[in-house]
Each structure stands twice: as C-alpha cells, then as structure tokens.
Short mmCIF file of C-alpha atoms and ligand atoms in Angstrom, two decimals:
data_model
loop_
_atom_site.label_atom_id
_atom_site.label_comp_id
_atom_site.label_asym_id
_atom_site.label_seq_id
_atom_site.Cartn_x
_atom_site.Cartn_y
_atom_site.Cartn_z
CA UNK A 19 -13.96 5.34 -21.20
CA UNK A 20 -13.28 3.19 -18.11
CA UNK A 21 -13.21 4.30 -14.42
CA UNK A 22 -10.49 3.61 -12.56
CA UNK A 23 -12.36 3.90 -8.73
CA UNK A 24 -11.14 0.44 -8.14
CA UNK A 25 -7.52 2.37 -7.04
CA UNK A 26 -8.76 4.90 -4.73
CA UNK A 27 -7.96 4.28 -1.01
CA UNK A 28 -5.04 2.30 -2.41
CA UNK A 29 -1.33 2.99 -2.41
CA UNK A 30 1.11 3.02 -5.13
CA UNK A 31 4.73 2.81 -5.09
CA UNK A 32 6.19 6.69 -5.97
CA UNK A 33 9.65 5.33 -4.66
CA UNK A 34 12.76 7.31 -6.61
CA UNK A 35 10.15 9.11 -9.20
CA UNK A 36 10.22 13.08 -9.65
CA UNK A 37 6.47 14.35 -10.55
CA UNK A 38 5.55 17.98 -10.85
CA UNK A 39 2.34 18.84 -10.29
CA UNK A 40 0.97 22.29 -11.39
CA UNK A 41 -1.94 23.91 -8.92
CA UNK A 42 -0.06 22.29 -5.80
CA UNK A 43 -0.98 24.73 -3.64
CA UNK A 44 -4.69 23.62 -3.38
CA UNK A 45 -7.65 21.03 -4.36
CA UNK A 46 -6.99 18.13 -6.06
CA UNK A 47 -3.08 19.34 -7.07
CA UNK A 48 -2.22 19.66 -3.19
CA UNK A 49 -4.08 16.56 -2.45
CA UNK A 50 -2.15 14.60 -5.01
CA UNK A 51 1.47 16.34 -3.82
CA UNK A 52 0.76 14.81 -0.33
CA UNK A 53 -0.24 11.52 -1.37
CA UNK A 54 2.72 11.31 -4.10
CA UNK A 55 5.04 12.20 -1.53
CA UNK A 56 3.62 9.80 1.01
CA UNK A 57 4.20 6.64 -1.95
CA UNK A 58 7.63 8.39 -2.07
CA UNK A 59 7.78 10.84 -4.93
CA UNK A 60 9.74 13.49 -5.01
CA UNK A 61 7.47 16.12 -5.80
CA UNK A 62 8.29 19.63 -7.56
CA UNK A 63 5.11 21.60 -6.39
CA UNK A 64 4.55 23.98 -8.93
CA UNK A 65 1.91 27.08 -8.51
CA UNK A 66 1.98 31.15 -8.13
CA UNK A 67 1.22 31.77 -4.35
CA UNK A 68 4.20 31.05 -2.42
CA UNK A 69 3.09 31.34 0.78
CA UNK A 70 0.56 28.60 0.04
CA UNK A 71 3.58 26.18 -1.16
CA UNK A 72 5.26 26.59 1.89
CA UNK A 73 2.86 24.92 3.84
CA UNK A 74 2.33 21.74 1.06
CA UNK A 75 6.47 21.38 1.51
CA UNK A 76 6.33 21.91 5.52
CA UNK A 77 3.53 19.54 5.40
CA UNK A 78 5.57 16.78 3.42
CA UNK A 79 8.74 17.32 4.84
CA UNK A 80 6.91 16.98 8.52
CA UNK A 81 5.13 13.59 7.31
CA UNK A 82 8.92 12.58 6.44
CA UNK A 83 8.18 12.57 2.89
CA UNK A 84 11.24 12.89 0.31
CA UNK A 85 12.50 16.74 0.32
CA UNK A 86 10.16 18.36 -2.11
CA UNK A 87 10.93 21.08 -4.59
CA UNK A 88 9.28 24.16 -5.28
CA UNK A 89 8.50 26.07 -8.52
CA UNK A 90 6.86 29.23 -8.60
CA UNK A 91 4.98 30.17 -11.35
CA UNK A 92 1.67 31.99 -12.63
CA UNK A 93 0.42 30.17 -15.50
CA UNK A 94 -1.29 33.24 -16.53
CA UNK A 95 1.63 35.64 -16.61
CA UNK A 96 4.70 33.29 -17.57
CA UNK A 97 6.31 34.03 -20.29
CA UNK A 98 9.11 32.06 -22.73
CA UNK A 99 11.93 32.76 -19.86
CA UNK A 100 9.61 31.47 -17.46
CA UNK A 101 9.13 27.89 -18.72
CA UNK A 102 12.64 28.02 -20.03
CA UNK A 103 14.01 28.66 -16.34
CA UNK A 104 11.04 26.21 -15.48
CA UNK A 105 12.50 23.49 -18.04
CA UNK A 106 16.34 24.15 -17.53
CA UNK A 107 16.04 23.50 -13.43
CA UNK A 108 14.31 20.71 -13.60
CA UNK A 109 16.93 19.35 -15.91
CA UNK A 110 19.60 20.35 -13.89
CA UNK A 111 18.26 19.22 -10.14
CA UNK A 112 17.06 16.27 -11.36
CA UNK A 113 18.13 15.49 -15.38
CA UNK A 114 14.23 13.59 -15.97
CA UNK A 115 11.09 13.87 -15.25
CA UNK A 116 8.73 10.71 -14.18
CA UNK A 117 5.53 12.38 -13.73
CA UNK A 118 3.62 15.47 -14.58
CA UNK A 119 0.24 16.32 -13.49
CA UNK A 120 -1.35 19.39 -15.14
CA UNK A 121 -3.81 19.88 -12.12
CA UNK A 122 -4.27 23.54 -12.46
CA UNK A 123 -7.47 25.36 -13.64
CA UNK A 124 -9.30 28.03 -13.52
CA UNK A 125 -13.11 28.60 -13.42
CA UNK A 126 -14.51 31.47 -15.23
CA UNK A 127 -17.78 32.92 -15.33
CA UNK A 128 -20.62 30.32 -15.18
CA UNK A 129 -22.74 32.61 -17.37
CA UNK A 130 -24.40 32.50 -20.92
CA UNK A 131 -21.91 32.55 -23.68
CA UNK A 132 -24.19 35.86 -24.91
CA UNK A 133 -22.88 37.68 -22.16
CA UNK A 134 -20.01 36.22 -21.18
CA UNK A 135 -16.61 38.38 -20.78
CA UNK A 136 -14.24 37.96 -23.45
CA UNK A 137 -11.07 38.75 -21.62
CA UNK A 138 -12.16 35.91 -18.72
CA UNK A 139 -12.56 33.35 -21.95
CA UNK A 140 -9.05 34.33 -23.02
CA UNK A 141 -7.20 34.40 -19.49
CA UNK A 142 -9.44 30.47 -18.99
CA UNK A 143 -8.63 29.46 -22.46
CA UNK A 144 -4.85 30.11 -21.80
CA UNK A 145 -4.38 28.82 -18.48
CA UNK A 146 -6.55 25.50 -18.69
CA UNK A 147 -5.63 24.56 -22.17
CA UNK A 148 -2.47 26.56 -23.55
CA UNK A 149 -0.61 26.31 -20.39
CA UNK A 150 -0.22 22.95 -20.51
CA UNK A 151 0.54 22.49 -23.84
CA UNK A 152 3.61 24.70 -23.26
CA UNK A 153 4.62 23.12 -20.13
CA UNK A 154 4.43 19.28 -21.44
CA UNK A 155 6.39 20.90 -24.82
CA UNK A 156 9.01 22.11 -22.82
CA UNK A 157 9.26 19.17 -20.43
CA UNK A 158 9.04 16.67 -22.80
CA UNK A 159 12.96 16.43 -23.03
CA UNK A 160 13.04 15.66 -19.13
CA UNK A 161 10.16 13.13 -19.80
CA UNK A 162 11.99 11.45 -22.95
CA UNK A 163 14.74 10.62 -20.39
CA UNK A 164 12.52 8.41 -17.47
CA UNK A 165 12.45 4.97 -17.91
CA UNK A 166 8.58 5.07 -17.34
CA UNK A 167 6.94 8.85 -17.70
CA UNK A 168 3.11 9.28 -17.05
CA UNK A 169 1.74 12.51 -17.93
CA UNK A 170 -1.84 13.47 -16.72
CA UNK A 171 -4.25 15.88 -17.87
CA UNK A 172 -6.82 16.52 -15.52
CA UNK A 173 -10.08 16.49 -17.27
CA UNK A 174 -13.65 17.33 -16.35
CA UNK A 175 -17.02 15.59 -16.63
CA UNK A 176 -18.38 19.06 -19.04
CA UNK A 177 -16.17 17.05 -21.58
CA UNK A 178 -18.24 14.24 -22.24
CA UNK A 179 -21.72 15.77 -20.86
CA UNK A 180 -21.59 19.28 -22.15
CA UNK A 181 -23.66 21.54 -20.17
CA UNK A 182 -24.72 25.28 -20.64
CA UNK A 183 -22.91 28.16 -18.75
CA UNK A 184 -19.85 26.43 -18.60
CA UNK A 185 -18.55 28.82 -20.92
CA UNK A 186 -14.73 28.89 -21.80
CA UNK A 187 -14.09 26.15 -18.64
CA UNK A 188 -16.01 23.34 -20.97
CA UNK A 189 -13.99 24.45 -24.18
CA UNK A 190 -11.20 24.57 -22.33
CA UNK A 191 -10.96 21.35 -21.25
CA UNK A 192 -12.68 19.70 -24.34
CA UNK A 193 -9.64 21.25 -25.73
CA UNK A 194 -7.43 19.27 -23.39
CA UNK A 195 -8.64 15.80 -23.85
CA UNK A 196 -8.17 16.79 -27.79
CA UNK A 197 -4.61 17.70 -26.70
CA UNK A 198 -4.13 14.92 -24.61
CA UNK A 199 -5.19 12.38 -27.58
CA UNK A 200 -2.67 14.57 -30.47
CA UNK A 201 -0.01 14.16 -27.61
CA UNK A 202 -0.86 10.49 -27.42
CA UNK A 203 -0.89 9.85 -31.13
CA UNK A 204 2.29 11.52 -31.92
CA UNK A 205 4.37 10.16 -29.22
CA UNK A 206 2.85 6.62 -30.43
CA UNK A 207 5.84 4.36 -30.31
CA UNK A 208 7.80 6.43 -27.26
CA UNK A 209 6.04 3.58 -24.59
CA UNK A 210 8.39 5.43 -21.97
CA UNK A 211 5.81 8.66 -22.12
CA UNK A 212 2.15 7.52 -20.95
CA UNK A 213 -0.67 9.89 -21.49
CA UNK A 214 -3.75 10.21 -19.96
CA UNK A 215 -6.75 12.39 -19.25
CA UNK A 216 -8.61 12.08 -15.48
CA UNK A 217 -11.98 13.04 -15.26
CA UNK A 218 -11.68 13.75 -11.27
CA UNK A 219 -15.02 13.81 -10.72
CA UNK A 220 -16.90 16.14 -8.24
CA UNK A 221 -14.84 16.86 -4.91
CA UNK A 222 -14.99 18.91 -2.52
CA UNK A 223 -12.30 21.69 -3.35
CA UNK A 224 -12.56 25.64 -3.62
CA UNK A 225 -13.50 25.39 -7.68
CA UNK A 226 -16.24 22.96 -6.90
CA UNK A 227 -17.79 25.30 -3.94
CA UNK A 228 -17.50 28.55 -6.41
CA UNK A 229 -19.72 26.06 -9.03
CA UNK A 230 -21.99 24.71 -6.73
CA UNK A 231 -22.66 27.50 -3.95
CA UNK A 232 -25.67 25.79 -2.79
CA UNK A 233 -23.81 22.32 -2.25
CA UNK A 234 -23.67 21.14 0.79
CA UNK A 235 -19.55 20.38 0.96
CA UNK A 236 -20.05 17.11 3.23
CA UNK A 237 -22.16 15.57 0.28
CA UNK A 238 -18.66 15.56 -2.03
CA UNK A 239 -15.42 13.66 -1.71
CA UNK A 240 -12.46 15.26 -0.57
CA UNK A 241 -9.57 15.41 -2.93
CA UNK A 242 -7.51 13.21 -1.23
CA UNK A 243 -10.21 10.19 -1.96
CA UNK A 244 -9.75 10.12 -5.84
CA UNK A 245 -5.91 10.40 -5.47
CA UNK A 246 -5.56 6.75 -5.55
CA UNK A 247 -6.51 6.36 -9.19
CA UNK A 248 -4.26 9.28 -9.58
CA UNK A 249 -1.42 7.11 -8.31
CA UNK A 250 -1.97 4.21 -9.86
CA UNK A 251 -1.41 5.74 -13.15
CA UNK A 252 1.95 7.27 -12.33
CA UNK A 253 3.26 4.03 -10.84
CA UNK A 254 5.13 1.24 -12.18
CA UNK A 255 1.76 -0.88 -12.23
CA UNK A 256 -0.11 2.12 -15.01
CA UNK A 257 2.01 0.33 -17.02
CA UNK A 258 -1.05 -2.19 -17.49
CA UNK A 259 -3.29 0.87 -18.55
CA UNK A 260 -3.28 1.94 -22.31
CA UNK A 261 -3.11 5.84 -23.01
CA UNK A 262 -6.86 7.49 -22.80
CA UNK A 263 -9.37 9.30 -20.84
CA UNK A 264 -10.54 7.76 -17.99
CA UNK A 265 -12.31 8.66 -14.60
CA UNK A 266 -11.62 8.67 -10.96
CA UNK A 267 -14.88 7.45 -9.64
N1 LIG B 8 -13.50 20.17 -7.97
C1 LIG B 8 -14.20 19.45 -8.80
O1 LIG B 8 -15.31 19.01 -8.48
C2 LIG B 8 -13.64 19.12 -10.18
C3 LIG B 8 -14.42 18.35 -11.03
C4 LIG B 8 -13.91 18.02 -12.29
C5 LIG B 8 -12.64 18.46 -12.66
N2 LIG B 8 -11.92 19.24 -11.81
C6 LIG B 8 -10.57 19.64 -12.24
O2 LIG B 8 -9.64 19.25 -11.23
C7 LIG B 8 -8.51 20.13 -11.25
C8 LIG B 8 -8.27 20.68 -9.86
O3 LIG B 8 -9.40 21.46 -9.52
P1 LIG B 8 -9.73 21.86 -8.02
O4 LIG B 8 -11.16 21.59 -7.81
O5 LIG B 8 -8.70 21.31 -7.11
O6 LIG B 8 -9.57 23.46 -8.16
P2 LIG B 8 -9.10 24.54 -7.09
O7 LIG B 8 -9.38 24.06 -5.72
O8 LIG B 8 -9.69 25.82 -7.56
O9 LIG B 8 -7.51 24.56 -7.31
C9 LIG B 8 -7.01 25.04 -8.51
C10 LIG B 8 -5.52 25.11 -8.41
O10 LIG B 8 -5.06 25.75 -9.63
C11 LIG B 8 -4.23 26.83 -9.25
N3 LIG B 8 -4.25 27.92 -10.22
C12 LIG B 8 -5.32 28.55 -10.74
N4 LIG B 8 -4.94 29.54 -11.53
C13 LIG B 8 -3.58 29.55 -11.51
C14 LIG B 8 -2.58 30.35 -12.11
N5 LIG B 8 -2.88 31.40 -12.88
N6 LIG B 8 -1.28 30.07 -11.86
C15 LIG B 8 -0.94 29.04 -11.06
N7 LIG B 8 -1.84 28.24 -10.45
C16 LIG B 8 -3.15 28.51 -10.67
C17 LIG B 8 -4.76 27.30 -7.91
O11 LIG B 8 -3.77 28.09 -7.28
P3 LIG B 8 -4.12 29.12 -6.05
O12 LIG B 8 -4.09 28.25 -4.83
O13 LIG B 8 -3.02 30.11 -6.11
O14 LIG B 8 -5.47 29.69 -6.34
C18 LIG B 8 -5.03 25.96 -7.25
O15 LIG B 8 -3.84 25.39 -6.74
C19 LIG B 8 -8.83 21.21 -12.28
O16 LIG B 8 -8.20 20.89 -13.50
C20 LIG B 8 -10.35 21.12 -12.43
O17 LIG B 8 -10.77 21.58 -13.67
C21 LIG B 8 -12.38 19.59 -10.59
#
C-alpha cells in the first residue's frame, strides 16, 4: 500500500476530462467537484439533494470553472431506469467518461454487531458497496471510450485496521476494495480504465463528526487538503501509478 500525500496541495491538469463524482453535494465528493473543476474538469455532480447541488454548480460556475452538470440521484432508492437514464445521458451529453469517483457513503450505526439493526446493514451494504458496482457496470461503456479513464473507489482506513462497532460501514467497504481489485483484474489488459481504491484518511466532514462526536473538528484536515492525491490519479500524470489501494495522507 503506498501513500500518495506527496500530491496534496498540488494541482493537476483536469483540462477537457468529464468526471462524475457521486456524494457531490458534501465532504470529500464536494471538495473534490471544486478542485476538479478548478484543474478544469467538467464535472457531472451526482447526489439526491438538489438544493445542495445547486450551490456546488453556482459555486463552480462563479470560480469560472467549466459549466458543470448535474445528476440527481438517491443511491438508495434508484432503480434499473434510474442508472439507465443515468448511463444513457451521460452518453449522449458527453459520449465518454474520463473519471468517476464513487465518493458517496453512508455511516450506519456505530454499535455492536449483537444489536445492530438489520435494515440499517442492508440500506449501508447497498449504498456503499452495491451502488457502485452498478454505477461503474453501467458506465463502463462511457469509460471504455476515454483515451485515459481513472475510476476511484473511495476506501476507508476500517479496511486494513478493522475495528469493532463499525458494523456494516467496515464490511461495506472491505467489500469495495475486494470490488475494486475483481474490477482491476478483469479489465487487466484495457490500460485505458485505471482503478484504484483511496483510503481518504480522517477529515473533517459531516460523516467524520457523526463518528467522532467528541473530536475537536480543527484537529482534522478539511476535505479539500487530500484532494490533491485525488487529482493526481485522474490526471494524465496517474498514468505512472499502477492499479491498487492506496492512501491520501
Ligand atoms: N470523513 C472521514 O474522515 C473519512 C475517512 C475515511 C473514509 N471516508 C470516506 O470518504 C467518503 C466521503 O465521506 P465524507 O466524510 O465526505 O462523508 P459525508 O460528509 O457524510 O458525505 C457523504 C456524501 O454521500 C452522500 N450520500 C449519502 N447517502 C446518499 C444517498 N442515499 N444518495 C446519494 N448520496 C448520498 C451525501 O449526500 P447528502 O449531502 O445528501 O447527505 C454526501 O454528499 C466516503 O466514502 C467515506 O466512507 C471518510
């Protein structure tokens, strides 16, 4: 596992790539929309409260970024149609896809797995892990055609250092890094399509304070100081980086 912390604070060129990025609308995704758009992305800001989208495109469009797109969607309620329609207008607007950055995650309870809810392991399990299988299946097409594709799963530190109550978030995303290394394997050969899982580490985002309540927020890095690495991997110069898991800081 190597740590890519060497990147952060640095700029990548985005220039002319189209990169959606699921959970836009806050943390780490929104973080990552305004610095993509700022190296010149366009970005397709993907997440379920609309109002909260708005403001990431206002915000981009005001820094004079490249006009982003917007896709609504609830990974926990979309169905078939949904990432059909999802798949079919990206195709059309754009006809590829250079980038996608499954940012989005929920939570859960942080509680033993003896009493933990079963419905909040299924509605965690599905959103963290079999959302974005679906979305990189259907997407793949629009990937296949980019010159140079990155695809990021956003990983967590539970992975490698399981701890107790993390509940369905740490199989969840133990999950991911095994789909992220199938996905790697069986696109072996494809070097257009990278894949990679980020561990982000800690930072200072709404998930982190509903972990951590006692946490003093100063003590953690904001989002936007990881993003670098983030960057680096869906630029031209990731090239140099061989699929795998790898951290932020
Ligand atoms: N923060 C940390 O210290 C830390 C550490 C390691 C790994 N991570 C990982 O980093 C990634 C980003 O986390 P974060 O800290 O930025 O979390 P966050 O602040 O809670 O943001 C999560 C994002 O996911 C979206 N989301 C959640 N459920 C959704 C749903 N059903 N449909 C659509 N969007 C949904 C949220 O949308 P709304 O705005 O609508 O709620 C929000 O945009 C996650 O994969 C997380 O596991 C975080």
């Amino acid at each position: 596992m190597s740590s890519l912390q060497q990147f952060n604070g640095r700029s990548f060129s985005l220039a002319g790539r189209v990169i959606l990025i699921t959970g836009a609308s806050g943390g780490l995704g929104r973080a990552l929309a305004l610095e993509c758009a700022r190296a010149g992305a366009t970005v397709a800001l993907c997440g379920r409260n609309g109002a909260k989208l708005d403001r990431v495109y206002d915000e981009i469009v005001a820094a004079g970024g490249p006009q982003p797109a917007i896709a609504k969607f609830d990974l926990a309620t979309a169905t078939a149609v949904d990432y059909d329609a999802l798949a079919s207008t990206i195709e059309r607007e754009f006809g590829r896809l250079d980038g996608l950055v499954h940012a989005a995650a929920m939570l859960g309870d942080r509680t033993p797995l003896e009493q933990y809810d079963v419905p909040t392991w299924c509605k965690v399990l599905h959103v963290n892990l079999t959302v974005p299988f679906i979305l990189t299946q259907v997407l793949l097409p629009s990937l296949r055609k980019s010159a140079d594709a990155a695809m990021i799963f956003v990983s967590s530190g539970v992975v490698t250092h399981p701890r107790p109550f993390w509940g369905a978030y740490a199989v969840s995303k133990s999950g991911l890094e095994a789909t992220r290394e199938l996905w790697s394997q069986e696109l072996e050969g494809e070097r257009n399509v990278r894949v990679y899982g980020v561990d982000p580490g800690k930072m200072r985002t709404p998930m982190r304070a509903a972990a951590y309540p006692g946490e003093d927020p100063k003590t953690v890095p904001a989002p936007a100081d990881v993003c670098g690495a983030f960057l680096y991997l869906l630029s031209e110069a990731g090239r140099d980086a061989a699929d795998g898991h790898y951290e932020a800081q």
